[in-house]
Coordinates of C-alpha atoms in Angstrom, one line a residue:
Chain J
M1 CA 16.5 7.2 6.9
A2 CA 18.4 5.7 4.0
D3 CA 18.9 2.3 5.3
N4 CA 19.8 -0.8 3.0
H5 CA 20.2 0.9 -0.1
G6 CA 22.9 -1.3 -1.4
T7 CA 26.4 0.3 -2.7
Q8 CA 25.7 1.4 -6.0
D9 CA 28.4 3.5 -7.9
P10 CA 27.7 7.1 -7.1
D11 CA 29.3 8.3 -10.5
P12 CA 28.2 5.9 -13.2
T13 CA 29.5 8.0 -16.0
A14 CA 32.9 6.6 -16.4
R15 CA 31.3 3.1 -16.5
Q16 CA 28.5 4.5 -18.8
A17 CA 31.1 5.7 -21.2
A18 CA 33.1 2.4 -21.2
G19 CA 29.9 0.6 -22.0
D20 CA 29.0 3.0 -24.9
A21 CA 32.3 2.9 -26.4
Q22 CA 31.2 0.9 -29.2
T23 CA 27.9 2.6 -29.6
I24 CA 27.3 6.1 -31.4
E25 CA 28.4 8.7 -29.1
R26 CA 25.6 10.5 -27.7
P27 CA 25.8 14.5 -28.6
W28 CA 26.3 16.9 -25.9
H29 CA 24.1 20.0 -26.0
V30 CA 24.4 23.5 -24.6
L31 CA 22.5 23.7 -21.2
T32 CA 20.8 27.0 -21.0
G33 CA 19.4 28.8 -17.9
L34 CA 21.7 27.4 -15.6
R35 CA 24.5 30.1 -14.0
L36 CA 28.0 29.1 -12.9
E37 CA 27.4 30.9 -9.9
E38 CA 24.1 28.9 -9.1
S39 CA 23.8 28.1 -5.4
K40 CA 20.5 26.7 -4.9
Y41 CA 19.5 23.2 -6.4
P42 CA 17.5 21.6 -7.7
A43 CA 17.7 24.4 -10.5
R44 CA 15.7 24.4 -13.5
A45 CA 17.4 24.5 -17.1
S46 CA 17.0 23.9 -20.6
L47 CA 18.6 21.3 -22.8
D48 CA 18.0 20.9 -26.6
G49 CA 14.5 22.3 -26.2
E50 CA 13.4 20.0 -23.1
G51 CA 12.9 21.6 -19.6
I52 CA 15.1 19.4 -17.1
V53 CA 15.8 19.8 -13.5
V54 CA 19.6 19.9 -12.3
L55 CA 20.1 18.3 -8.8
R56 CA 23.7 18.6 -7.1
T57 CA 25.0 15.1 -5.9
R58 CA 28.0 14.2 -4.2
S59 CA 29.8 13.4 -7.6
G60 CA 28.6 16.4 -9.5
L61 CA 25.6 17.8 -11.5
R62 CA 22.9 15.4 -12.8
G63 CA 20.0 16.0 -14.8
V64 CA 16.5 14.5 -14.5
Q65 CA 13.4 15.2 -16.5
R66 CA 11.4 17.8 -15.1
S67 CA 8.3 15.8 -13.9
C68 CA 7.9 12.2 -12.2
P69 CA 6.4 9.9 -15.0
H70 CA 3.9 8.5 -12.5
M71 CA 1.7 11.5 -11.6
Q72 CA 3.6 14.4 -12.9
G73 CA 4.8 15.8 -9.6
T74 CA 7.8 18.3 -9.9
M75 CA 11.2 16.7 -9.6
M76 CA 12.0 20.6 -8.2
N77 CA 11.0 18.9 -5.0
A78 CA 12.8 15.9 -5.5
E79 CA 14.8 14.1 -2.8
L80 CA 18.2 12.7 -3.1
I81 CA 18.7 9.2 -1.2
A82 CA 20.9 6.3 -1.0
N83 CA 24.3 8.3 -1.2
D84 CA 22.9 10.3 -4.0
T85 CA 22.5 7.4 -6.3
M86 CA 18.8 7.6 -6.4
V87 CA 16.4 10.4 -6.7
R88 CA 12.6 10.4 -5.1
C89 CA 9.6 12.1 -6.0
P90 CA 7.6 13.3 -2.9
L91 CA 4.3 12.8 -4.3
H92 CA 4.1 8.8 -4.1
V93 CA 7.8 8.0 -3.1
F94 CA 8.6 6.7 -6.7
T95 CA 12.3 6.2 -6.6
F96 CA 14.8 6.2 -9.8
R97 CA 18.3 5.2 -10.2
L98 CA 20.4 8.3 -11.0
S99 CA 22.7 5.9 -13.2
D100 CA 20.3 5.1 -15.8
G101 CA 16.7 6.2 -14.6
K102 CA 15.1 2.6 -13.7
G103 CA 12.5 2.8 -11.2
V104 CA 13.6 1.0 -8.2
N105 CA 10.3 0.4 -6.5
C106 CA 8.2 1.3 -9.4
P107 CA 9.6 -1.1 -11.9
G108 CA 7.1 0.0 -14.6
F109 CA 8.7 3.5 -14.7
R110 CA 11.7 5.2 -15.8
I111 CA 13.1 8.7 -15.8
R112 CA 15.3 10.4 -18.4
I113 CA 18.8 11.2 -16.9
Y114 CA 21.3 13.7 -18.0
E115 CA 24.9 13.9 -17.7
I116 CA 26.1 17.3 -17.0
K117 CA 29.5 18.8 -17.5
E118 CA 31.1 22.4 -17.4
E119 CA 33.8 23.3 -19.8
N120 CA 35.2 27.0 -20.0
G121 CA 32.3 28.6 -17.9
A122 CA 29.4 26.9 -20.1
F123 CA 27.4 23.9 -19.0
Y124 CA 26.6 20.9 -21.3
G125 CA 24.3 17.9 -21.1
R126 CA 23.5 14.8 -22.8
S127 CA 21.2 12.0 -22.2
V128 CA 22.7 8.8 -20.5
S129 CA 20.3 6.5 -22.6
Chain X
M1 CA 4.3 -6.8 27.6
N2 CA 1.7 -8.5 30.0
S3 CA 0.4 -11.9 28.7
A4 CA -3.1 -12.5 27.6
T5 CA -4.1 -14.4 30.6
D6 CA -3.4 -11.4 33.1
A7 CA -6.3 -9.9 34.5
F8 CA -6.1 -6.0 34.5
V9 CA -8.4 -2.8 34.9
L10 CA -7.9 0.1 32.6
K11 CA -8.9 2.8 35.0
G12 CA -10.2 6.4 34.3
A13 CA -10.3 6.7 30.5
H14 CA -13.4 8.3 28.6
V15 CA -14.6 5.2 27.1
I16 CA -16.4 5.4 23.7
D17 CA -18.4 2.1 22.7
S18 CA -21.6 3.1 20.8
A19 CA -22.7 -0.5 20.6
Q20 CA -23.3 -0.7 24.4
D21 CA -24.2 3.0 24.4
I22 CA -21.2 4.2 26.5
D23 CA -19.6 7.6 26.3
R24 CA -18.4 8.4 29.8
V25 CA -15.5 8.0 31.8
A26 CA -15.7 4.3 33.1
D27 CA -13.4 1.4 33.9
V28 CA -12.7 -1.5 31.6
H29 CA -12.2 -4.9 33.1
V30 CA -10.0 -7.7 31.2
A31 CA -9.4 -11.2 32.1
D32 CA -8.3 -13.9 30.2
G33 CA -7.6 -11.9 27.0
R34 CA -11.5 -10.8 27.0
I35 CA -13.4 -8.2 28.1
A36 CA -15.2 -9.0 31.4
F37 CA -16.9 -5.8 32.0
V38 CA -16.9 -1.9 31.4
G39 CA -18.0 0.3 34.5
S40 CA -17.5 0.3 38.1
R41 CA -16.9 -2.7 40.0
D42 CA -14.7 -4.0 42.7
T43 CA -11.5 -5.0 41.1
A44 CA -10.6 -9.1 40.9
P45 CA -8.1 -9.8 43.6
G46 CA -4.6 -9.5 41.8
A47 CA -5.9 -7.8 39.0
K48 CA -3.4 -5.0 37.8
I49 CA -4.2 -1.4 37.4
V50 CA -3.5 0.5 34.5
D51 CA -3.9 4.2 35.1
V52 CA -5.1 5.4 31.8
S53 CA -7.0 8.7 33.1
G54 CA -7.3 11.8 31.1
Q55 CA -7.1 9.4 27.9
Y56 CA -10.0 8.1 25.6
L57 CA -10.4 4.3 25.2
S58 CA -12.2 2.6 22.6
A59 CA -12.8 -0.9 21.2
G60 CA -9.6 -1.8 18.8
W61 CA -9.7 0.0 15.6
V62 CA -10.8 -1.8 12.8
D63 CA -9.4 -0.5 9.1
I64 CA -11.3 -2.3 6.2
H65 CA -8.9 -0.8 3.7
V66 CA -5.1 -1.5 4.0
H67 CA -2.5 -3.1 1.9
A68 CA -0.6 -5.6 3.8
Y69 CA 0.2 -8.0 1.0
G70 CA 1.2 -7.7 -2.6
T71 CA 3.2 -5.0 -4.5
L72 CA 1.8 -2.4 -2.2
G73 CA 2.2 -3.9 1.2
F74 CA 4.5 -3.5 3.9
A75 CA 7.7 -5.4 5.2
N76 CA 6.0 -5.2 8.7
P77 CA 2.1 -5.1 8.1
D78 CA 1.7 -4.8 11.9
S79 CA 3.5 -1.4 11.7
V80 CA 0.1 -0.1 10.4
G81 CA -1.8 -2.4 13.0
V82 CA -1.3 -2.8 16.7
Y83 CA 1.3 -0.3 16.7
Q84 CA -1.2 2.3 15.5
G85 CA -4.3 1.4 17.4
V86 CA -5.6 -0.8 14.8
T87 CA -6.4 -4.3 16.0
S88 CA -8.3 -5.7 13.0
F89 CA -7.7 -5.0 9.1
I90 CA -8.5 -6.4 5.8
D91 CA -6.3 -6.5 2.7
A92 CA -8.2 -4.7 0.2
G93 CA -7.5 -6.5 -3.1
G94 CA -4.0 -7.6 -2.6
P95 CA -4.9 -11.3 -3.2
G96 CA -7.1 -13.0 -5.6
I97 CA -8.0 -16.6 -5.7
G98 CA -4.9 -17.7 -7.3
V99 CA -2.8 -16.2 -4.5
L100 CA -4.9 -16.5 -1.6
D101 CA -2.9 -19.6 -0.5
Q102 CA 0.4 -17.3 -0.8
F103 CA -1.5 -14.6 1.4
M104 CA -2.5 -17.0 4.0
E105 CA 0.7 -18.8 4.4
L106 CA 2.6 -15.6 5.0
L107 CA 0.6 -13.4 7.0
G108 CA -1.0 -15.9 9.3
D109 CA 1.0 -15.0 12.0
L110 CA 0.7 -11.1 12.4
E111 CA -0.3 -9.7 15.9
T112 CA -3.1 -8.0 14.1
S113 CA -6.0 -9.8 12.9
L114 CA -5.8 -9.8 9.1
Y115 CA -8.6 -10.9 6.7
A116 CA -8.7 -10.7 2.7
G117 CA -11.0 -8.4 0.8
A118 CA -10.2 -10.3 -2.1
F119 CA -10.0 -9.2 -5.6
I120 CA -11.8 -10.4 -8.6
R121 CA -8.8 -10.8 -10.7
P122 CA -6.9 -14.1 -9.6
M123 CA -3.8 -12.5 -9.0
G124 CA -4.9 -9.8 -7.0
L125 CA -4.1 -6.3 -7.4
L126 CA -1.2 -5.7 -9.8
G127 CA 0.4 -2.5 -8.7
L128 CA 3.4 -2.9 -10.9
N129 CA 2.4 -0.2 -13.4
F130 CA -1.1 0.4 -12.6
I131 CA -2.8 -1.0 -15.7
E132 CA -5.5 -2.3 -13.7
G133 CA -8.4 -1.6 -15.8
N134 CA -7.6 -4.1 -18.7
V135 CA -10.3 -6.7 -18.6
R136 CA -7.8 -9.3 -20.1
T137 CA -6.1 -9.1 -16.9
L138 CA -9.1 -11.1 -15.2
G139 CA -8.2 -13.9 -17.2
E140 CA -10.6 -16.3 -16.0
V141 CA -12.9 -16.3 -12.9
P142 CA -13.1 -19.9 -11.4
I143 CA -16.0 -20.1 -9.7
T144 CA -15.4 -23.6 -8.4
R145 CA -12.2 -22.8 -6.8
W146 CA -13.9 -19.7 -5.0
V147 CA -16.7 -21.5 -3.6
D148 CA -14.1 -24.5 -2.6
F149 CA -12.0 -21.9 -0.9
A150 CA -14.8 -20.2 1.0
K151 CA -15.9 -23.4 2.1
E152 CA -12.7 -24.2 3.7
H153 CA -11.7 -20.6 4.7
R154 CA -14.9 -18.7 4.9
D155 CA -13.5 -16.7 8.1
M156 CA -10.6 -15.3 6.1
L157 CA -12.9 -13.6 3.3
R158 CA -14.9 -10.3 4.3
Y159 CA -15.6 -8.8 0.8
I160 CA -14.8 -9.2 -2.9
K161 CA -13.3 -6.1 -4.6
C162 CA -13.1 -4.8 -7.9
N163 CA -12.3 -1.5 -9.4
A164 CA -14.8 0.8 -11.2
I165 CA -12.4 1.7 -14.0
G166 CA -11.5 0.1 -17.3
D167 CA -12.7 0.4 -20.8
Y168 CA -15.2 -2.5 -21.2
G169 CA -18.0 -0.9 -19.4
P170 CA -19.6 -2.0 -16.4
G171 CA -19.3 -5.8 -17.0
T172 CA -16.3 -6.3 -14.6
L173 CA -18.5 -4.9 -12.0
K174 CA -21.4 -7.0 -12.5
L175 CA -19.3 -9.9 -12.7
T176 CA -17.9 -9.4 -9.1
K177 CA -21.3 -8.6 -7.8
G178 CA -22.3 -12.1 -9.0
L179 CA -19.2 -13.8 -7.5
A180 CA -20.1 -11.8 -4.3
E181 CA -23.7 -13.0 -4.3
I182 CA -22.6 -16.6 -5.1
L183 CA -20.2 -16.4 -1.9
D184 CA -22.6 -14.5 0.3
L185 CA -20.2 -11.7 0.8
P186 CA -20.4 -7.7 0.3
L187 CA -19.1 -6.4 -2.7
Y188 CA -16.4 -3.5 -2.6
M189 CA -15.7 -1.1 -5.2
H190 CA -13.2 1.2 -5.9
I191 CA -14.3 4.6 -7.4
G192 CA -10.9 6.6 -7.1
E193 CA -8.0 7.2 -9.2
F194 CA -7.5 5.8 -12.7
Q195 CA -3.7 6.1 -12.6
M196 CA -2.3 5.8 -16.1
Q197 CA -5.4 4.7 -17.8
K198 CA -7.3 6.9 -19.7
P199 CA -11.2 6.2 -19.1
E200 CA -13.2 5.8 -21.9
H201 CA -16.4 5.1 -20.0
L202 CA -17.1 6.5 -16.5
L203 CA -17.7 3.6 -14.2
A204 CA -18.2 5.3 -11.1
P205 CA -22.0 5.8 -11.3
E206 CA -22.4 2.3 -12.4
A207 CA -21.0 1.3 -9.2
F208 CA -23.6 3.2 -7.0
R209 CA -26.3 1.7 -9.6
I210 CA -25.2 -1.9 -9.1
A211 CA -24.4 -1.8 -5.2
E212 CA -27.0 -3.3 -3.1
A213 CA -27.7 -2.8 0.7
G214 CA -24.5 -4.1 2.4
D215 CA -22.4 -3.4 -0.6
M216 CA -19.7 -1.1 -0.2
I217 CA -18.2 1.7 -2.2
T218 CA -14.7 3.4 -1.2
H219 CA -12.9 6.3 -1.9
L220 CA -16.4 8.6 -1.1
Y221 CA -14.4 12.1 -1.2
H222 CA -11.9 11.5 -4.2
G223 CA -11.5 14.3 -6.4
N224 CA -10.8 12.5 -9.6
L225 CA -13.3 11.9 -12.7
G226 CA -16.1 10.0 -11.4
R227 CA -16.7 12.1 -8.1
V228 CA -19.8 11.9 -6.2
L229 CA -20.7 15.6 -7.1
D230 CA -21.8 17.0 -10.3
N231 CA -20.2 20.2 -11.7
S232 CA -22.0 22.4 -9.5
G233 CA -20.9 20.6 -6.5
K234 CA -24.2 19.1 -5.8
V235 CA -24.4 15.5 -4.4
L236 CA -25.2 13.2 -7.5
P237 CA -28.9 11.7 -7.5
V238 CA -27.3 8.2 -8.2
V239 CA -25.2 8.6 -4.6
R240 CA -28.4 9.5 -3.2
D241 CA -30.1 6.6 -4.3
A242 CA -27.6 4.2 -3.2
E243 CA -27.3 5.6 0.1
R244 CA -31.0 5.2 0.6
R245 CA -31.0 1.4 -0.4
G246 CA -28.5 1.0 2.4
V247 CA -25.2 1.1 0.3
I248 CA -22.1 1.4 2.7
F249 CA -19.8 4.3 1.8
D250 CA -16.3 4.0 3.0
L251 CA -13.6 6.9 3.0
G252 CA -10.3 5.0 2.2
F253 CA -8.2 8.2 2.2
G254 CA -5.1 6.7 0.1
G255 CA -2.6 8.6 -1.9
Y256 CA -4.9 9.6 -4.7
N257 CA -8.7 9.4 -3.3
F258 CA -9.0 12.4 -0.7
S259 CA -10.0 15.9 -1.7
W260 CA -10.5 18.4 0.9
D261 CA -12.7 20.4 -1.6
V262 CA -15.0 17.3 -2.2
A263 CA -15.1 16.3 1.3
E264 CA -16.3 19.6 2.5
Q265 CA -18.8 20.3 -0.1
A266 CA -20.1 16.7 0.3
F267 CA -20.0 17.0 4.2
A268 CA -22.0 20.3 3.7
Q269 CA -24.8 18.2 2.1
D270 CA -24.6 15.5 4.8
L271 CA -23.0 12.8 2.5
V272 CA -20.8 11.4 5.2
P273 CA -18.8 8.0 5.2
H274 CA -20.2 5.3 7.3
T275 CA -16.6 3.9 7.8
I276 CA -13.1 5.4 7.9
S277 CA -10.5 3.5 6.4
S278 CA -6.8 4.5 5.6
D279 CA -5.8 2.6 2.4
L280 CA -2.6 2.6 3.8
Q281 CA 0.1 1.4 1.5
Q282 CA 4.0 1.7 0.6
F283 CA 3.3 4.8 -1.6
N284 CA 1.3 6.9 0.8
V285 CA 2.4 5.9 4.4
V286 CA 5.0 8.7 4.3
R287 CA 2.3 11.3 3.0
P288 CA -0.2 12.2 2.9
V289 CA -2.0 9.1 4.7
K290 CA 0.6 8.5 7.6
S291 CA -2.0 6.4 9.9
L292 CA -5.4 5.7 10.5
A293 CA -5.1 8.2 13.3
N294 CA -4.2 10.9 11.0
V295 CA -7.4 10.1 8.6
M296 CA -9.4 10.1 11.8
S297 CA -8.0 13.6 13.0
A298 CA -9.2 14.8 9.2
M299 CA -12.6 13.6 9.7
L300 CA -12.7 15.8 13.2
R301 CA -11.4 18.6 11.2
L302 CA -14.1 18.2 8.8
G303 CA -16.6 18.5 11.5
M304 CA -17.5 15.1 12.6
T305 CA -17.9 14.8 16.4
L306 CA -15.2 12.4 18.1
K307 CA -18.0 9.8 18.9
D308 CA -19.0 9.6 15.2
V309 CA -15.4 9.3 14.2
V310 CA -14.7 6.6 16.8
D311 CA -18.1 4.9 15.5
R312 CA -16.8 4.5 12.2
V313 CA -13.6 2.9 13.2
T314 CA -15.1 0.3 15.6
C315 CA -18.7 -0.8 15.3
A316 CA -19.5 0.3 11.8
P317 CA -16.7 -1.3 10.0
A318 CA -17.2 -4.5 12.3
K319 CA -20.6 -4.6 11.4
A320 CA -20.1 -3.7 7.6
V321 CA -17.7 -6.8 7.3
R322 CA -19.7 -9.1 9.7
L323 CA -17.0 -9.2 12.5
E324 CA -19.0 -7.9 15.6
D325 CA -18.7 -11.4 16.8
R326 CA -15.2 -10.5 17.7
A327 CA -14.4 -6.7 17.3
G328 CA -15.7 -3.2 17.1
S329 CA -17.0 -3.3 20.8
L330 CA -16.1 -3.8 24.5
K331 CA -19.2 -6.0 25.3
P332 CA -18.4 -8.6 28.0
G333 CA -17.0 -11.7 26.5
L334 CA -15.3 -10.0 23.3
P335 CA -11.6 -10.6 22.7
A336 CA -9.9 -7.6 24.8
D337 CA -9.1 -5.6 21.3
I338 CA -8.7 -2.0 22.8
T339 CA -7.4 1.3 21.7
V340 CA -6.2 3.7 24.3
F341 CA -5.9 7.3 22.7
R342 CA -5.4 11.0 23.1
V343 CA -7.0 14.0 21.6
D344 CA -4.2 16.4 21.5
A345 CA -4.6 20.1 21.1
G346 CA -2.4 22.3 19.3
E347 CA -1.5 23.6 15.7
Y348 CA -1.3 20.9 13.0
E349 CA -1.7 20.6 9.2
I350 CA -3.6 17.8 7.3
T351 CA -2.7 17.4 3.7
D352 CA -5.1 15.9 1.1
C353 CA -4.0 14.0 -1.9
Y354 CA -3.9 17.0 -4.2
T355 CA -1.5 19.2 -1.9
K356 CA -4.3 21.2 -0.3
V357 CA -3.6 21.6 3.5
R358 CA -6.2 22.5 6.2
K359 CA -5.1 23.9 9.7
A360 CA -6.4 21.7 12.5
D361 CA -6.5 22.3 16.1
K362 CA -6.9 18.5 17.3
A363 CA -4.9 15.4 16.6
I364 CA -6.1 11.7 17.4
V365 CA -2.9 9.8 18.8
P366 CA -2.9 6.3 19.6
V367 CA -1.4 5.5 22.8
I368 CA -1.8 1.9 23.8
T369 CA -3.3 -1.1 21.8
F370 CA -4.4 -4.2 23.5
K371 CA -5.0 -7.3 21.1
G372 CA -6.4 -10.1 22.8
G373 CA -5.3 -8.5 26.3
R374 CA -1.7 -8.1 25.1
R375 CA -0.1 -4.8 25.3
F376 CA 1.5 -2.9 22.4
D377 CA 2.7 0.6 23.0
A378 CA 1.7 2.7 20.2
D379 CA 4.8 3.7 17.6
L380 CA 3.8 5.6 14.7
A381 CA 7.3 5.8 13.6
I382 CA 7.8 2.2 12.6
A383 CA 5.5 2.4 9.7
Q384 CA 7.4 5.3 8.6
Q385 CA 10.8 3.5 8.3
E386 CA 12.1 3.4 5.2
S387 CA 12.7 -0.2 5.3
N388 CA 9.2 -0.9 6.0
W389 CA 7.7 0.4 2.7
F390 CA 10.7 1.0 0.1
L391 CA 10.7 -2.3 -1.8
Q392 CA 14.0 -2.7 -4.1
I393 CA 15.6 -5.8 -5.4
A394 CA 18.8 -6.5 -3.9
E395 CA 20.8 -6.3 -7.1
D396 CA 24.4 -5.9 -5.9
H397 CA 24.3 -8.2 -3.1
V398 CA 22.5 -11.6 -1.7
P399 CA 20.4 -10.6 0.9
A400 CA 21.3 -12.0 4.6
A401 CA 18.2 -14.2 4.8
A402 CA 19.8 -16.7 2.2
S403 CA 22.7 -17.8 4.5
E404 CA 19.9 -19.4 6.6
F405 CA 18.2 -21.3 3.7
S406 CA 17.8 -25.1 4.4
E407 CA 19.4 -27.4 2.3
R408 CA 15.8 -28.5 0.8
Q409 CA 15.3 -24.9 0.2
R410 CA 18.7 -24.7 -1.9
A411 CA 17.8 -27.7 -3.7
F412 CA 14.6 -26.0 -4.9
L413 CA 16.0 -22.7 -5.7
A414 CA 18.4 -24.9 -7.8
A415 CA 15.5 -26.8 -9.6
L416 CA 13.6 -23.4 -10.1
A417 CA 16.8 -21.8 -11.8
A418 CA 17.1 -24.8 -14.0
V419 CA 13.5 -24.4 -15.1
L420 CA 13.5 -20.7 -15.4
S421 CA 16.7 -20.9 -17.8
T422 CA 14.7 -22.4 -20.1
T423 CA 12.2 -19.5 -20.4
S424 CA 12.1 -16.0 -21.0
W425 CA 10.0 -12.9 -20.0
E426 CA 9.6 -9.1 -20.5
L427 CA 9.9 -6.9 -17.7
A428 CA 7.1 -5.0 -16.6
S429 CA 6.9 -1.7 -18.1
A430 CA 4.5 1.4 -17.9
E431 CA 2.8 0.4 -20.9
R432 CA 2.9 -3.4 -20.7
L433 CA 2.3 -6.2 -17.9
D434 CA 2.7 -9.7 -19.3
I435 CA 0.0 -11.1 -17.1
E436 CA -0.3 -14.2 -18.6
K437 CA 3.5 -14.7 -18.3
A438 CA 3.1 -13.8 -14.5
L439 CA 0.5 -16.7 -14.3
E440 CA 2.9 -19.0 -16.0
L441 CA 5.9 -18.2 -13.7
Q442 CA 3.7 -18.7 -10.9
Q443 CA 2.8 -22.0 -12.0
T444 CA 6.1 -23.0 -12.8
F445 CA 7.3 -22.1 -9.1
H446 CA 4.2 -24.1 -7.8
E447 CA 5.1 -27.1 -10.2
V448 CA 8.8 -27.1 -9.0
R449 CA 7.9 -26.8 -5.2
A450 CA 5.4 -29.6 -5.6
K451 CA 8.2 -32.0 -7.2
Q452 CA 10.7 -31.0 -4.3
G453 CA 7.8 -31.4 -1.7
L454 CA 8.7 -28.3 -0.1
P455 CA 6.0 -26.3 1.9
L456 CA 4.6 -23.4 0.3
K457 CA 5.9 -20.9 3.0
D458 CA 9.5 -22.3 2.8
A459 CA 9.4 -22.2 -1.0
L460 CA 8.1 -18.3 -0.9
R461 CA 10.6 -17.5 1.6
A462 CA 13.6 -19.1 -0.2
V463 CA 12.6 -16.9 -3.3
Y464 CA 12.1 -13.7 -1.4
G465 CA 15.0 -14.0 0.7
S466 CA 16.9 -14.3 -2.4
F467 CA 16.1 -11.0 -3.8
L468 CA 14.9 -8.9 -0.8
D469 CA 16.4 -7.7 2.4
Q470 CA 13.0 -7.0 4.0
S471 CA 10.2 -9.3 4.6
F472 CA 8.1 -8.1 2.1
T473 CA 5.3 -10.4 0.5
M474 CA 3.9 -10.6 -2.8
Q475 CA 2.5 -12.7 -5.6
I476 CA 5.4 -14.9 -6.7
G477 CA 4.9 -14.0 -10.5
L478 CA 4.8 -10.4 -10.2
L479 CA 8.0 -10.5 -8.4
L480 CA 9.8 -12.9 -11.0
L481 CA 8.2 -10.2 -13.6
R482 CA 10.4 -7.6 -11.8
L483 CA 13.5 -9.3 -12.6
E484 CA 15.6 -9.7 -15.6
Q485 CA 15.6 -13.2 -16.4
P486 CA 19.6 -13.8 -16.6
F487 CA 19.9 -11.8 -13.3
A488 CA 17.1 -14.0 -11.5
V489 CA 18.7 -17.3 -12.8
A490 CA 21.9 -16.3 -11.9
R491 CA 21.1 -15.3 -8.3
L492 CA 18.9 -18.5 -7.9
R493 CA 22.0 -20.5 -8.8
E494 CA 24.3 -18.5 -6.5
V495 CA 22.0 -18.7 -3.6
S496 CA 21.4 -22.5 -4.0
G497 CA 25.1 -23.0 -3.9
E498 CA 25.2 -24.6 -7.4
R499 CA 27.9 -22.0 -8.4
S500 CA 30.4 -23.2 -5.8
M501 CA 29.8 -26.9 -6.1
A502 CA 30.4 -26.2 -10.0
A503 CA 33.6 -24.6 -9.1

């Protein structure tokens, strides 16, 4: 199914962090609603007052805004594709890069993406842009 | 695959051809790529027999609403054509007068007969961010160019399309009606979804008022604002008036414009589409549309008879878009455009555009398509292949096609890169799409091409092949507007070989 996606870096966190070294560090927030023993993904969670959906990718957890910016399809039904570097809303196959949220086949659209990390039994998240 | 000149007989199918009042088991004789005869007759010496008993057979299906070209189109438009039982289709608004030359150059050699339902906007449908309702995106409507084009390419044009959306009242509908009258073509109006736009004026009722006999309104059973029913579920008088005047209602299933609730209420009041079309495009082929056959199955589930369904993809659309001289029937002498199909019994689910599902016990499945006598075995999976509908820019690699470019194409790309490096543009966004910049970029493309003396098709293929792995086609100005300017210039230079020469 996932033919011809190119070979994007599946974990852009390091690249992102390096690129942002000169800018102000974006703050981490406590991620609530996600349990350490969570086994079912996508999972709903909250970050700094915003409801997000947490996806489990091959390179770790990644957060996305809860609904597609196009027609508000829920990202709980989203599909991970292209070696887990993209996420696709099933309603109209609008597809977004997990590195920065840019629309791939829908260049007018962008989705909010969150880094997620686990420290001492708690989850934290922050926006990538 | 048989050649178009073979004589053959399709034997034993149940033939439905209302244009000839045929609805029975009969043989269909084909010779020289044309229908010779329907009925019992001695088989011509040497003619091949194709046993299609137990199946249905009709004239090749005509889908008057697909998106083959442009930002909604497919890498392989035949995937929703001959491989799905469809022998003729119309691109509903992909090209406007400003890109009809690109449209014809690129899509002139499909197996499926393709026609243009040209859009009033010179650029055609935009589709990048769906800000289609802004009257300024119309720019200018060059009547002289339209008249000249229609004189030269009369056969290509089947209707003039506009959307009954926008914030400037019904003026654009009337403008489009005027152009359609000048060109002696039907007017085709979209009354469906608004996408991201917030409608200030409800133009759907205006569409029904403006349409005259032979004009068409698509998305009859949509469930968005401006539907055909009032709040109590009754069909609006303005819709009935249009029906009485002879306005043609088209289904246009699409990704946003078919509601089981609306369809069932309207059908119960005998408001029935005259033509069944799919509105297939990149964003709905996976779900919910899938194929014209799936849309036909939905109409069976709604309560139409099989004959009524078949009429609405054969003789009715052929008449509506004036293709009766070559499509929509099995009359002797017409091209042998034929669809063999099954009606399977089983347990099926048909989903509308609003996630409502109906269980169905029948499904229409195309089996074999003949186009001018040439055989294509139906394969619904081709359209579903991701490479057919997932359009992405090859950002991290140069597409393979670029290695095949001619010296002239490389020289053209180098010249184009040089001009583009002196201009800048803003990427299309959900809020903004700089249509004037798209037109300017397109103009630049044409000027550079003319200077280099490169044929249009070679120039278009050179640009597409620099950025796309698959053979999607779209307005060149809109493709450039998808790219960040520094990336576009660098890639064109790389493909042209300029970088290696400089090194």
